[in-house]
PDB file of C-alpha atoms (C1' of nucleotides) in Angstrom:
ATOM      1  CA  MET A 164      92.080  81.521  45.322  1.00 54.00           C
ATOM      2  CA  ASP A 165      94.238  81.171  48.125  1.00 50.00           C
ATOM      3  CA  ASP A 166      96.269  84.249  46.739  1.00 48.00           C
ATOM      4  CA  ILE A 167      93.779  86.841  47.604  1.00 50.00           C
ATOM      5  CA  CYS A 168      92.338  84.979  50.417  1.00 51.00           C
ATOM      6  CA  SER A 169      94.560  83.594  52.696  1.00 50.00           C
ATOM      7  CA  GLY A 170      94.531  85.063  56.463  1.00 43.00           C
ATOM      8  CA  GLU A 171      97.256  83.184  57.788  1.00 43.00           C
ATOM      9  CA  GLY A 172     101.032  83.504  57.006  1.00 45.00           C
ATOM     10  CA  ASP A 173     103.367  86.292  56.216  1.00 46.00           C
ATOM     11  CA  ASP A 174     102.551  85.883  52.675  1.00 49.00           C
ATOM     12  CA  GLY A 175      98.743  86.747  52.875  1.00 56.00           C
ATOM     13  CA  ARG A 176     100.054  89.730  54.627  1.00 66.00           C
ATOM     14  CA  VAL A 177     102.283  91.141  52.175  1.00 67.00           C
ATOM     15  CA  VAL A 178     100.048  90.423  49.207  1.00 69.00           C
ATOM     16  CA  ARG A 179      97.226  92.365  51.310  1.00 74.00           C
ATOM     17  CA  ASP A 180      99.713  95.412  52.123  1.00 74.00           C
ATOM     18  CA  LEU A 181     100.581  95.269  48.386  1.00 78.00           C
ATOM     19  CA  LEU A 182      96.849  95.496  47.325  1.00 77.00           C
ATOM     20  CA  GLU A 183      96.181  98.104  49.836  1.00 75.00           C
ATOM     21  CA  HIS A 184      99.150  99.933  48.735  1.00 79.00           C
ATOM     22  CA  LEU A 185      98.641  99.978  44.995  1.00 83.00           C
ATOM     23  CA  GLY A 186      94.741 100.679  45.804  1.00 79.00           C
ATOM     24  CA  ASP A 187      95.426 104.402  46.754  1.00 84.00           C
ATOM     25  CA  LYS A 188      94.037 107.287  44.931  1.00 86.00           C
ATOM     26  CA  TRP A 189      96.718 107.681  42.146  1.00 90.00           C
ATOM     27  CA  THR A 190      99.276 104.907  42.247  1.00 91.00           C
ATOM     28  CA  LEU A 191      97.584 103.118  39.183  1.00 89.00           C
ATOM     29  CA  LEU A 192      96.778 106.024  37.125  1.00 89.00           C
ATOM     30  CA  VAL A 193     100.412 107.088  37.290  1.00 93.00           C
ATOM     31  CA  VAL A 194     101.647 103.534  36.325  1.00 93.00           C
ATOM     32  CA  GLY A 195      99.250 103.641  33.363  1.00 91.00           C
ATOM     33  CA  MET A 196     100.736 106.737  32.292  1.00 93.00           C
ATOM     34  CA  LEU A 197     104.228 105.377  32.283  1.00 95.00           C
ATOM     35  CA  GLU A 198     103.273 102.622  30.003  1.00 93.00           C
ATOM     36  CA  GLY A 199     104.736 104.524  27.055  1.00 93.00           C
ATOM     37  CA  GLY A 200     108.230 104.912  28.063  1.00 94.00           C
ATOM     38  CA  ALA A 201     110.216 107.703  29.879  1.00 97.00           C
ATOM     39  CA  ILE A 202     108.388 110.791  30.801  1.00 96.00           C
ATOM     40  CA  ARG A 203     108.916 113.817  32.794  1.00 97.00           C
ATOM     41  CA  TYR A 204     107.606 115.347  35.861  1.00 97.00           C
ATOM     42  CA  SER A 205     105.606 118.309  34.227  1.00 97.00           C
ATOM     43  CA  GLU A 206     104.175 115.941  31.590  1.00 96.00           C
ATOM     44  CA  LEU A 207     103.058 113.454  33.916  1.00 95.00           C
ATOM     45  CA  LYS A 208     101.444 116.195  35.866  1.00 95.00           C
ATOM     46  CA  ASN A 209      99.427 117.306  33.045  1.00 93.00           C
ATOM     47  CA  ARG A 210      98.444 113.964  31.761  1.00 92.00           C
ATOM     48  CA  VAL A 211      97.138 112.871  35.370  1.00 90.00           C
ATOM     49  CA  PRO A 212      94.521 115.286  35.813  1.00 86.00           C
ATOM     50  CA  GLY A 213      93.678 116.592  39.023  1.00 89.00           C
ATOM     51  CA  ILE A 214      96.612 115.139  40.752  1.00 93.00           C
ATOM     52  CA  SER A 215      98.532 117.925  43.153  1.00 96.00           C
ATOM     53  CA  GLN A 216     102.013 118.422  42.832  1.00 97.00           C
ATOM     54  CA  ARG A 217     102.473 116.725  46.563  1.00 97.00           C
ATOM     55  CA  MET A 218     100.244 113.770  45.480  1.00 96.00           C
ATOM     56  CA  LEU A 219     102.537 113.105  42.319  1.00 97.00           C
ATOM     57  CA  THR A 220     105.739 113.626  44.423  1.00 97.00           C
ATOM     58  CA  LEU A 221     104.575 111.231  47.201  1.00 96.00           C
ATOM     59  CA  THR A 222     103.213 108.600  44.659  1.00 96.00           C
ATOM     60  CA  LEU A 223     106.452 108.601  42.536  1.00 97.00           C
ATOM     61  CA  LYS A 224     108.753 108.385  45.781  1.00 96.00           C
ATOM     62  CA  LYS A 225     106.726 105.429  46.670  1.00 95.00           C
ATOM     63  CA  LEU A 226     106.791 103.760  43.596  1.00 96.00           C
ATOM     64  CA  GLU A 227     110.437 104.248  43.255  1.00 96.00           C
ATOM     65  CA  ARG A 228     111.080 102.789  46.674  1.00 95.00           C
ATOM     66  CA  ASP A 229     109.357  99.764  45.687  1.00 95.00           C
ATOM     67  CA  GLY A 230     111.865  99.701  42.611  1.00 96.00           C
ATOM     68  CA  LEU A 231     108.582  99.894  40.170  1.00 97.00           C
ATOM     69  CA  VAL A 232     109.712 103.126  38.696  1.00 97.00           C
ATOM     70  CA  SER A 233     113.539 104.384  38.138  1.00 97.00           C
ATOM     71  CA  ARG A 234     114.035 108.207  38.418  1.00 97.00           C
ATOM     72  CA  GLU A 235     116.783 110.012  36.395  1.00 97.00           C
ATOM     73  CA  SER A 236     117.324 113.738  36.926  1.00 96.00           C
ATOM     74  CA  PHE A 237     119.364 115.762  34.241  1.00 96.00           C
ATOM     75  CA  PRO A 238     121.341 118.830  35.686  1.00 93.00           C
ATOM     76  CA  GLU A 239     120.351 121.172  33.197  1.00 92.00           C
ATOM     77  CA  ILE A 240     118.613 124.377  33.309  1.00 89.00           C
ATOM     78  CA  PRO A 241     115.828 124.360  33.482  1.00 91.00           C
ATOM     79  CA  PRO A 242     116.119 120.873  35.402  1.00 95.00           C
ATOM     80  CA  ARG A 243     114.524 118.110  34.023  1.00 97.00           C
ATOM     81  CA  VAL A 244     113.524 114.671  35.655  1.00 98.00           C
ATOM     82  CA  GLU A 245     112.298 111.894  33.731  1.00 98.00           C
ATOM     83  CA  TYR A 246     110.384 108.831  35.203  1.00 98.00           C
ATOM     84  CA  GLU A 247     110.614 105.202  33.668  1.00 98.00           C
ATOM     85  CA  LEU A 248     108.884 102.015  34.455  1.00 98.00           C
ATOM     86  CA  THR A 249     111.678  99.292  35.482  1.00 98.00           C
ATOM     87  CA  PRO A 250     111.489  95.750  34.517  1.00 97.00           C
ATOM     88  CA  LEU A 251     109.726  94.926  37.401  1.00 97.00           C
ATOM     89  CA  GLY A 252     107.265  97.847  37.004  1.00 96.00           C
ATOM     90  CA  HIS A 253     106.381  96.758  33.655  1.00 97.00           C
ATOM     91  CA  THR A 254     105.336  93.462  34.893  1.00 96.00           C
ATOM     92  CA  LEU A 255     102.425  94.916  36.723  1.00 94.00           C
ATOM     93  CA  LEU A 256     101.033  96.379  33.526  1.00 94.00           C
ATOM     94  CA  PRO A 257      99.382  93.477  32.176  1.00 94.00           C
ATOM     95  CA  PRO A 258      97.212  92.751  35.485  1.00 91.00           C
ATOM     96  CA  ALA A 259      96.619  96.484  35.730  1.00 89.00           C
ATOM     97  CA  ILE A 260      95.667  96.831  32.393  1.00 89.00           C
ATOM     98  CA  ALA A 261      92.962  93.728  32.521  1.00 90.00           C
ATOM     99  CA  PHE A 262      91.397  95.689  35.685  1.00 87.00           C
ATOM    100  CA  ALA A 263      91.174  98.458  33.636  1.00 85.00           C
ATOM    101  CA  ALA A 264      89.549  96.761  30.594  1.00 89.00           C
ATOM    102  CA  TRP A 265      87.263  95.196  33.275  1.00 91.00           C
ATOM    103  CA  ALA A 266      86.310  98.661  34.660  1.00 89.00           C
ATOM    104  CA  HIS A 267      85.691  99.871  31.370  1.00 88.00           C
ATOM    105  CA  ASP A 268      83.721  97.043  30.069  1.00 91.00           C
ATOM    106  CA  SER A 269      81.510  96.929  33.023  1.00 93.00           C
ATOM    107  CA  SER A 270      80.969 100.444  33.971  1.00 90.00           C
ATOM    108  CA  ALA A 271      77.697 100.629  32.139  1.00 92.00           C
ATOM    109  CA  GLU A 272      76.241  97.562  33.635  1.00 95.00           C
ATOM    110  CA  ILE A 273      77.279  98.531  37.193  1.00 93.00           C
ATOM    111  CA  LEU A 274      75.726 102.114  36.601  1.00 92.00           C
ATOM    112  CA  ALA A 275      72.483 100.486  35.486  1.00 94.00           C
ATOM    113  CA  ARG A 276      72.527  98.088  38.504  1.00 94.00           C
ATOM    114  CA  ARG A 277      73.342 101.069  40.922  1.00 92.00           C
ATOM    115  CA  ALA A 278      70.547 103.266  39.516  1.00 93.00           C
ATOM    116  CA  GLU A 279      68.423 100.234  39.698  1.00 93.00           C
ATOM    117  CA  PHE A 280      69.190  99.635  43.283  1.00 94.00           C
ATOM    118  CA  ASP A 281      68.910 103.131  44.464  1.00 91.00           C
ATOM    119  CA  ALA A 282      65.273 103.352  43.017  1.00 91.00           C
ATOM    120  CA  ARG A 283      64.329 100.323  44.896  1.00 87.00           C
ATOM    121  CA  VAL A 284      65.938 101.603  48.127  1.00 77.00           C
ATOM    122  CA  THR A 285      64.624 105.642  47.679  1.00 72.00           C
ATOM    123  CA  ARG A 286      60.972 104.383  47.145  1.00 65.00           C
TER     124      ARG A 286
ATOM    125  CA  MET B  75      96.447 101.850  27.446  1.00 54.00           C
ATOM    126  CA  ASP B  76      93.861 104.304  27.214  1.00 50.00           C
ATOM    127  CA  ASP B  77      91.630 102.993  29.704  1.00 48.00           C
ATOM    128  CA  ILE B  78      93.718 103.497  32.283  1.00 50.00           C
ATOM    129  CA  CYS B  79      94.765 106.726  31.551  1.00 50.00           C
ATOM    130  CA  SER B  80      92.618 108.879  29.386  1.00 50.00           C
ATOM    131  CA  GLY B  81      92.062 112.095  31.656  1.00 43.00           C
ATOM    132  CA  GLU B  82      88.867 113.350  29.106  1.00 44.00           C
ATOM    133  CA  GLY B  83      85.587 112.157  28.710  1.00 46.00           C
ATOM    134  CA  ASP B  84      83.041 110.912  30.974  1.00 47.00           C
ATOM    135  CA  ASP B  85      84.345 107.387  30.240  1.00 51.00           C
ATOM    136  CA  GLY B  86      87.764 108.018  31.984  1.00 57.00           C
ATOM    137  CA  ARG B  87      86.005 109.162  35.121  1.00 67.00           C
ATOM    138  CA  VAL B  88      83.958 106.324  35.539  1.00 69.00           C
ATOM    139  CA  VAL B  89      86.991 103.940  34.833  1.00 70.00           C
ATOM    140  CA  ARG B  90      88.806 106.052  37.512  1.00 75.00           C
ATOM    141  CA  ASP B  91      85.814 105.857  40.146  1.00 75.00           C
ATOM    142  CA  LEU B  92      85.701 102.116  39.727  1.00 79.00           C
ATOM    143  CA  LEU B  93      89.476 101.895  40.361  1.00 78.00           C
ATOM    144  CA  GLU B  94      89.217 103.931  43.314  1.00 76.00           C
ATOM    145  CA  HIS B  95      86.035 102.201  44.488  1.00 79.00           C
ATOM    146  CA  LEU B  96      87.281  98.849  44.227  1.00 82.00           C
ATOM    147  CA  GLY B  97      90.831  99.778  45.662  1.00 77.00           C
ATOM    148  CA  ASP B  98      89.659 100.641  49.309  1.00 83.00           C
ATOM    149  CA  LYS B  99      90.826  98.564  52.036  1.00 84.00           C
ATOM    150  CA  TRP B 100      88.513  95.493  52.060  1.00 89.00           C
ATOM    151  CA  THR B 101      86.732  95.165  48.845  1.00 91.00           C
ATOM    152  CA  LEU B 102      89.079  92.836  46.883  1.00 88.00           C
ATOM    153  CA  LEU B 103      89.412  90.748  50.007  1.00 88.00           C
ATOM    154  CA  VAL B 104      85.800  90.167  50.293  1.00 92.00           C
ATOM    155  CA  VAL B 105      85.419  89.489  46.612  1.00 93.00           C
ATOM    156  CA  GLY B 106      88.127  87.048  46.734  1.00 90.00           C
ATOM    157  CA  MET B 107      86.570  85.128  49.667  1.00 92.00           C
ATOM    158  CA  LEU B 108      83.076  84.853  47.590  1.00 94.00           C
ATOM    159  CA  GLU B 109      85.156  83.042  44.987  1.00 93.00           C
ATOM    160  CA  GLY B 110      83.734  79.812  46.293  1.00 93.00           C
ATOM    161  CA  GLY B 111      80.049  80.534  46.344  1.00 94.00           C
ATOM    162  CA  ALA B 112      77.592  81.470  48.883  1.00 97.00           C
ATOM    163  CA  ILE B 113      78.749  82.425  52.251  1.00 96.00           C
ATOM    164  CA  ARG B 114      77.044  83.783  55.254  1.00 96.00           C
ATOM    165  CA  TYR B 115      77.930  86.895  57.107  1.00 97.00           C
ATOM    166  CA  SER B 116      79.911  85.402  60.113  1.00 96.00           C
ATOM    167  CA  GLU B 117      81.672  83.123  58.104  1.00 95.00           C
ATOM    168  CA  LEU B 118      82.655  86.162  55.794  1.00 94.00           C
ATOM    169  CA  LYS B 119      83.846  87.984  58.665  1.00 94.00           C
ATOM    170  CA  ASN B 120      86.112  85.094  60.142  1.00 93.00           C
ATOM    171  CA  ARG B 121      87.718  84.496  56.761  1.00 91.00           C
ATOM    172  CA  VAL B 122      88.512  88.333  56.414  1.00 89.00           C
ATOM    173  CA  PRO B 123      90.855  88.508  59.239  1.00 85.00           C
ATOM    174  CA  GLY B 124      90.892  91.937  61.075  1.00 88.00           C
ATOM    175  CA  ILE B 125      87.666  93.512  59.364  1.00 92.00           C
ATOM    176  CA  SER B 126      85.134  95.370  61.425  1.00 95.00           C
ATOM    177  CA  GLN B 127      81.460  94.414  61.308  1.00 96.00           C
ATOM    178  CA  ARG B 128      81.008  97.939  60.175  1.00 96.00           C
ATOM    179  CA  MET B 129      83.357  97.926  57.241  1.00 95.00           C
ATOM    180  CA  LEU B 130      82.203  94.358  56.284  1.00 96.00           C
ATOM    181  CA  THR B 131      78.511  95.702  56.049  1.00 97.00           C
ATOM    182  CA  LEU B 132      79.539  98.974  54.425  1.00 96.00           C
ATOM    183  CA  THR B 133      81.519  96.842  51.860  1.00 95.00           C
ATOM    184  CA  LEU B 134      78.880  94.134  51.104  1.00 96.00           C
ATOM    185  CA  LYS B 135      76.242  96.989  50.625  1.00 95.00           C
ATOM    186  CA  LYS B 136      78.377  98.772  48.002  1.00 94.00           C
ATOM    187  CA  LEU B 137      78.934  95.468  46.227  1.00 96.00           C
ATOM    188  CA  GLU B 138      75.383  94.784  46.210  1.00 96.00           C
ATOM    189  CA  ARG B 139      74.479  98.336  45.066  1.00 94.00           C
ATOM    190  CA  ASP B 140      76.490  97.875  42.169  1.00 94.00           C
ATOM    191  CA  GLY B 141      75.159  94.540  41.495  1.00 96.00           C
ATOM    192  CA  LEU B 142      78.338  92.646  41.953  1.00 96.00           C
ATOM    193  CA  VAL B 143      76.878  90.701  45.037  1.00 97.00           C
ATOM    194  CA  SER B 144      73.823  89.313  45.863  1.00 97.00           C
ATOM    195  CA  ARG B 145      72.378  89.079  49.138  1.00 97.00           C
ATOM    196  CA  GLU B 146      69.469  86.516  50.440  1.00 97.00           C
ATOM    197  CA  SER B 147      68.476  86.365  54.120  1.00 96.00           C
ATOM    198  CA  PHE B 148      66.437  83.516  55.542  1.00 95.00           C
ATOM    199  CA  PRO B 149      63.932  84.374  57.954  1.00 92.00           C
ATOM    200  CA  GLU B 150      65.099  81.867  60.725  1.00 92.00           C
ATOM    201  CA  ILE B 151      66.014  81.631  64.117  1.00 90.00           C
ATOM    202  CA  PRO B 152      68.856  82.319  64.402  1.00 92.00           C
ATOM    203  CA  PRO B 153      69.031  84.899  61.445  1.00 95.00           C
ATOM    204  CA  ARG B 154      71.100  83.361  58.368  1.00 96.00           C
ATOM    205  CA  VAL B 155      72.073  85.985  55.624  1.00 97.00           C
ATOM    206  CA  GLU B 156      74.160  84.551  52.423  1.00 98.00           C
ATOM    207  CA  TYR B 157      76.198  86.575  50.110  1.00 98.00           C
ATOM    208  CA  GLU B 158      77.194  85.250  46.798  1.00 97.00           C
ATOM    209  CA  LEU B 159      78.904  86.769  43.512  1.00 97.00           C
ATOM    210  CA  THR B 160      76.339  87.696  40.949  1.00 97.00           C
ATOM    211  CA  PRO B 161      77.442  86.825  37.012  1.00 97.00           C
ATOM    212  CA  LEU B 162      78.616  90.287  36.643  1.00 97.00           C
ATOM    213  CA  GLY B 163      80.587  89.911  39.997  1.00 96.00           C
ATOM    214  CA  HIS B 164      82.242  86.697  38.728  1.00 96.00           C
ATOM    215  CA  THR B 165      83.463  88.674  35.893  1.00 96.00           C
ATOM    216  CA  LEU B 166      85.689  90.662  38.071  1.00 94.00           C
ATOM    217  CA  LEU B 167      87.266  87.760  39.434  1.00 94.00           C
ATOM    218  CA  PRO B 168      89.843  86.861  36.374  1.00 94.00           C
ATOM    219  CA  PRO B 169      91.357  90.201  36.748  1.00 91.00           C
ATOM    220  CA  ALA B 170      91.313  90.258  40.759  1.00 89.00           C
ATOM    221  CA  ILE B 171      93.282  86.902  40.573  1.00 89.00           C
ATOM    222  CA  ALA B 172      95.901  87.982  37.873  1.00 90.00           C
ATOM    223  CA  PHE B 173      96.363  91.033  40.343  1.00 87.00           C
ATOM    224  CA  ALA B 174      96.818  89.109  43.663  1.00 85.00           C
ATOM    225  CA  ALA B 175      98.975  86.508  41.371  1.00 89.00           C
ATOM    226  CA  TRP B 176     101.162  89.463  40.613  1.00 91.00           C
ATOM    227  CA  ALA B 177     101.496  90.764  44.084  1.00 89.00           C
ATOM    228  CA  HIS B 178     102.302  87.427  45.388  1.00 88.00           C
ATOM    229  CA  ASP B 179     104.861  86.821  42.858  1.00 91.00           C
ATOM    230  CA  SER B 180     106.629  90.235  43.221  1.00 93.00           C
ATOM    231  CA  SER B 181     106.146  90.840  46.789  1.00 90.00           C
ATOM    232  CA  ALA B 182     109.773  89.195  47.657  1.00 92.00           C
ATOM    233  CA  GLU B 183     111.526  91.340  45.025  1.00 95.00           C
ATOM    234  CA  ILE B 184     109.525  94.644  45.989  1.00 94.00           C
ATOM    235  CA  LEU B 185     110.666  94.178  49.734  1.00 92.00           C
ATOM    236  CA  ALA B 186     114.082  93.722  48.583  1.00 95.00           C
ATOM    237  CA  ARG B 187     114.108  96.805  46.668  1.00 95.00           C
ATOM    238  CA  ARG B 188     112.456  98.539  49.373  1.00 93.00           C
ATOM    239  CA  ALA B 189     115.009  97.708  51.761  1.00 93.00           C
ATOM    240  CA  GLU B 190     117.844  98.385  49.366  1.00 94.00           C
ATOM    241  CA  PHE B 191     115.908 101.965  48.601  1.00 94.00           C
ATOM    242  CA  ASP B 192     115.953 102.442  52.510  1.00 92.00           C
ATOM    243  CA  ALA B 193     119.446 101.838  52.947  1.00 91.00           C
ATOM    244  CA  ARG B 194     120.578 104.140  50.571  1.00 87.00           C
ATOM    245  CA  VAL B 195     118.719 106.679  51.814  1.00 77.00           C
ATOM    246  CA  THR B 196     119.128 106.244  55.611  1.00 72.00           C
ATOM    247  CA  ARG B 197     122.880 106.568  55.535  1.00 65.00           C
TER     248      ARG B 197
ATOM    249  C1'  DC C 289      73.225  86.269  64.367  1.00 50.12           C
ATOM    250  C1'  DG C 290      73.039  90.245  61.572  1.00 50.12           C
ATOM    251  C1'  DG C 291      73.437  94.278  61.344  1.00 50.12           C
ATOM    252  C1'  DA C 292      72.467  99.972  62.070  1.00 50.12           C
ATOM    253  C1'  DA C 293      73.647 104.030  64.634  1.00 50.12           C
ATOM    254  C1'  DT C 294      76.853 107.085  67.092  1.00 50.12           C
ATOM    255  C1'  DC C 295      81.170 108.690  68.557  1.00 50.12           C
ATOM    256  C1'  DC C 296      85.661 109.585  67.215  1.00 50.12           C
ATOM    257  C1'  DG C 297      91.025 109.900  66.145  1.00 50.12           C
ATOM    258  C1'  DG C 298      93.954 109.850  62.498  1.00 50.12           C
ATOM    259  C1'  DA C 299      95.618 109.254  57.891  1.00 50.12           C
ATOM    260  C1'  DG C 300      94.975 110.950  53.396  1.00 50.12           C
ATOM    261  C1'  DG C 301      95.450 114.269  50.494  1.00 50.12           C
ATOM    262  C1'  DG C 302      94.095 119.263  48.729  1.00 50.12           C
ATOM    263  C1'  DA C 303      95.726 124.503  48.575  1.00 50.12           C
ATOM    264  C1'  DT C 304      99.574 127.629  48.944  1.00 50.12           C
ATOM    265  C1'  DA C 305     104.117 129.516  49.553  1.00 50.12           C
ATOM    266  C1'  DC C 306     108.629 128.746  49.371  1.00 50.12           C
ATOM    267  C1'  DT C 307     113.328 126.975  47.072  1.00 50.12           C
ATOM    268  C1'  DG C 308     117.487 125.426  44.202  1.00 50.12           C
TER     269       DG C 308
ATOM    270  C1'  DC D 221     111.169 123.297  36.317  1.00 50.12           C
ATOM    271  C1'  DA D 222     110.851 119.996  40.042  1.00 50.12           C
ATOM    272  C1'  DG D 223     110.569 119.370  43.767  1.00 50.12           C
ATOM    273  C1'  DT D 224     109.789 120.533  49.487  1.00 50.12           C
ATOM    274  C1'  DA D 225     107.226 122.462  53.549  1.00 50.12           C
ATOM    275  C1'  DT D 226     103.155 123.615  56.103  1.00 50.12           C
ATOM    276  C1'  DC D 227      98.449 124.276  57.090  1.00 50.12           C
ATOM    277  C1'  DC D 228      94.176 122.394  57.361  1.00 50.12           C
ATOM    278  C1'  DC D 229      90.114 119.520  56.847  1.00 50.12           C
ATOM    279  C1'  DT D 230      87.615 115.726  55.047  1.00 50.12           C
ATOM    280  C1'  DC D 231      86.379 111.503  55.696  1.00 50.12           C
ATOM    281  C1'  DC D 232      87.679 106.452  56.110  1.00 50.12           C
ATOM    282  C1'  DG D 233      87.243 103.077  59.369  1.00 50.12           C
ATOM    283  C1'  DG D 234      87.623 101.008  64.465  1.00 50.12           C
ATOM    284  C1'  DA D 235      85.275 100.490  69.206  1.00 50.12           C
ATOM    285  C1'  DT D 236      81.475 100.509  71.079  1.00 50.12           C
ATOM    286  C1'  DT D 237      76.254 100.156  71.886  1.00 50.12           C
ATOM    287  C1'  DC D 238      71.798  99.134  70.500  1.00 50.12           C
ATOM    288  C1'  DC D 239      68.367  96.719  68.022  1.00 50.12           C
ATOM    289  C1'  DG D 240      64.785  92.581  65.531  1.00 50.12           C
TER     290       DG D 240
END
DNA sequence: CGGAATCCGGAGGGATACTG
DNA sequence: CAGTATCCCTCCGGATTCCG
């Protein structure tokens, strides 16, 4: 398909940028966690195991900047901030889920192939 | 969906690893270029604009190790090496294309939101 | 032609401490 | 609680050179 490939034109560039953009260590995980609806910062942090405050904040800000996630802060004590997928953000869900499903379904075979390959090379 | 999320269990770990694995700078692009069938190293390098020899080699080796790509070298002069998606590799194509299509369709709106956001913050 | 090996700068990202 | 600010270090990945 040309969408993935095309080396020429601004279009290809943008697509590549987005791919790289979403492909970082945390973005897809965070998006996945937002599937269920609005959720607050600390809850998000709990559900994405291993993420640091710094990375969670940066990831959310990036997503907010791109219009994929909306942020609402409630001036209470203690403070509460909720994040939610925007309509645009929701459109990302199907491809992301398809991707995750593929990874889930293929992981066993991939691990097997990997072990096979390593055994062949190590010897 | 649990597939993207689940923090517990080896399963979640593997999926996350694969996501991170495929999410690097070049892997998806290379897979996309292989859609059309077997293709040789230099041709691949031409079609993935901006990739270095090092990264192309590393990416291909990683894909080969995971059983997504097969490598066949022809002992000729000059040497020729062809890469091709394995059946397992082909199963990655649909999700990857869905992803690229999303990026393609959404890029305009994302760029708009980004500009909007930046204007709001910069002021 | 198709790599492998080496060098190297800089971004990515973790840990920690502080603030409103 | 929800961040921000700093430090610091790993390792990704580009450029270059060498080999079969």
